[in-house]
Amino acid sequence: MGHSMKSLHAGKELTALFLSLRKRTDAIVCLFLAVSLLRLSTEAWQDSITW
């Protein structure tokens, strides 16, 4: 009985860890996309100026 409770608790901890990791990953991905878009728009802007 105690063993199953332990594994259940571990599963909950793993789920919480996964969710927090996923949130962090989403934030990193959003940041990366924002930086990429900014860089692309800046390059396009510079190209239009030099052209």
PDB file of C-alpha atoms in Angstrom:
ATOM      1  CA  MET A   1       0.000   0.000   0.000  1.00  0.00           C
ATOM      2  CA  GLY A   2       2.728   2.453   1.010  1.00  0.00           C
ATOM      3  CA  HIS A   3       4.730   1.631  -2.108  1.00  0.00           C
ATOM      4  CA  SER A   4       1.893   2.558  -4.482  1.00  0.00           C
ATOM      5  CA  MET A   5       1.425   5.857  -2.630  1.00  0.00           C
ATOM      6  CA  LYS A   6       5.132   6.576  -3.080  1.00  0.00           C
ATOM      7  CA  SER A   7       5.014   5.896  -6.819  1.00  0.00           C
ATOM      8  CA  LEU A   8       1.868   8.019  -7.107  1.00  0.00           C
ATOM      9  CA  HIS A   9       3.631  10.896  -5.347  1.00  0.00           C
ATOM     10  CA  ALA A  10       6.641  10.500  -7.653  1.00  0.00           C
ATOM     11  CA  GLY A  11       4.309  10.594 -10.651  1.00  0.00           C
ATOM     12  CA  LYS A  12       2.744  13.813  -9.396  1.00  0.00           C
ATOM     13  CA  GLU A  13       6.186  15.351  -8.890  1.00  0.00           C
ATOM     14  CA  LEU A  14       7.247  14.286 -12.374  1.00  0.00           C
ATOM     15  CA  THR A  15       4.072  15.761 -13.852  1.00  0.00           C
ATOM     16  CA  ALA A  16       4.644  19.064 -12.035  1.00  0.00           C
ATOM     17  CA  LEU A  17       8.268  19.102 -13.201  1.00  0.00           C
ATOM     18  CA  PHE A  18       7.197  18.383 -16.779  1.00  0.00           C
ATOM     19  CA  LEU A  19       4.583  21.155 -16.703  1.00  0.00           C
ATOM     20  CA  SER A  20       7.019  23.737 -15.330  1.00  0.00           C
ATOM     21  CA  LEU A  21       9.616  22.624 -17.877  1.00  0.00           C
ATOM     22  CA  ARG A  22       7.063  22.913 -20.668  1.00  0.00           C
ATOM     23  CA  LYS A  23       6.122  26.424 -19.538  1.00  0.00           C
ATOM     24  CA  ARG A  24       9.778  27.413 -19.491  1.00  0.00           C
ATOM     25  CA  THR A  25      10.305  25.844 -22.915  1.00  0.00           C
ATOM     26  CA  ASP A  26       7.295  27.714 -24.297  1.00  0.00           C
ATOM     27  CA  ALA A  27       8.746  30.968 -22.971  1.00  0.00           C
ATOM     28  CA  ILE A  28      12.131  30.199 -24.537  1.00  0.00           C
ATOM     29  CA  VAL A  29      10.485  29.336 -27.866  1.00  0.00           C
ATOM     30  CA  CYS A  30       8.427  32.545 -27.800  1.00  0.00           C
ATOM     31  CA  LEU A  31      11.531  34.573 -27.008  1.00  0.00           C
ATOM     32  CA  PHE A  32      13.460  32.852 -29.804  1.00  0.00           C
ATOM     33  CA  LEU A  33      10.650  33.526 -32.295  1.00  0.00           C
ATOM     34  CA  ALA A  34      10.443  37.168 -31.228  1.00  0.00           C
ATOM     35  CA  VAL A  35      14.202  37.614 -31.648  1.00  0.00           C
ATOM     36  CA  SER A  36      14.126  35.884 -35.036  1.00  0.00           C
ATOM     37  CA  LEU A  37      11.258  38.074 -36.245  1.00  0.00           C
ATOM     38  CA  LEU A  38      13.008  41.190 -34.954  1.00  0.00           C
ATOM     39  CA  ARG A  39      16.237  40.207 -36.694  1.00  0.00           C
ATOM     40  CA  LEU A  40      14.407  39.436 -39.948  1.00  0.00           C
ATOM     41  CA  SER A  41      12.498  42.716 -39.907  1.00  0.00           C
ATOM     42  CA  THR A  42      15.691  44.626 -39.082  1.00  0.00           C
ATOM     43  CA  GLU A  43      17.550  42.984 -41.960  1.00  0.00           C
ATOM     44  CA  ALA A  44      14.680  43.696 -44.362  1.00  0.00           C
ATOM     45  CA  TRP A  45      14.574  47.305 -43.129  1.00  0.00           C
ATOM     46  CA  GLN A  46      18.333  47.715 -43.667  1.00  0.00           C
ATOM     47  CA  ASP A  47      18.080  46.118 -47.098  1.00  0.00           C
ATOM     48  CA  SER A  48      15.343  48.556 -48.123  1.00  0.00           C
ATOM     49  CA  ILE A  49      17.441  51.485 -46.891  1.00  0.00           C
ATOM     50  CA  THR A  50      20.648  50.414 -48.666  1.00  0.00           C
ATOM     51  CA  TRP A  51      18.685  49.579 -51.795  1.00  0.00           C
TER      52      TRP A  51
END
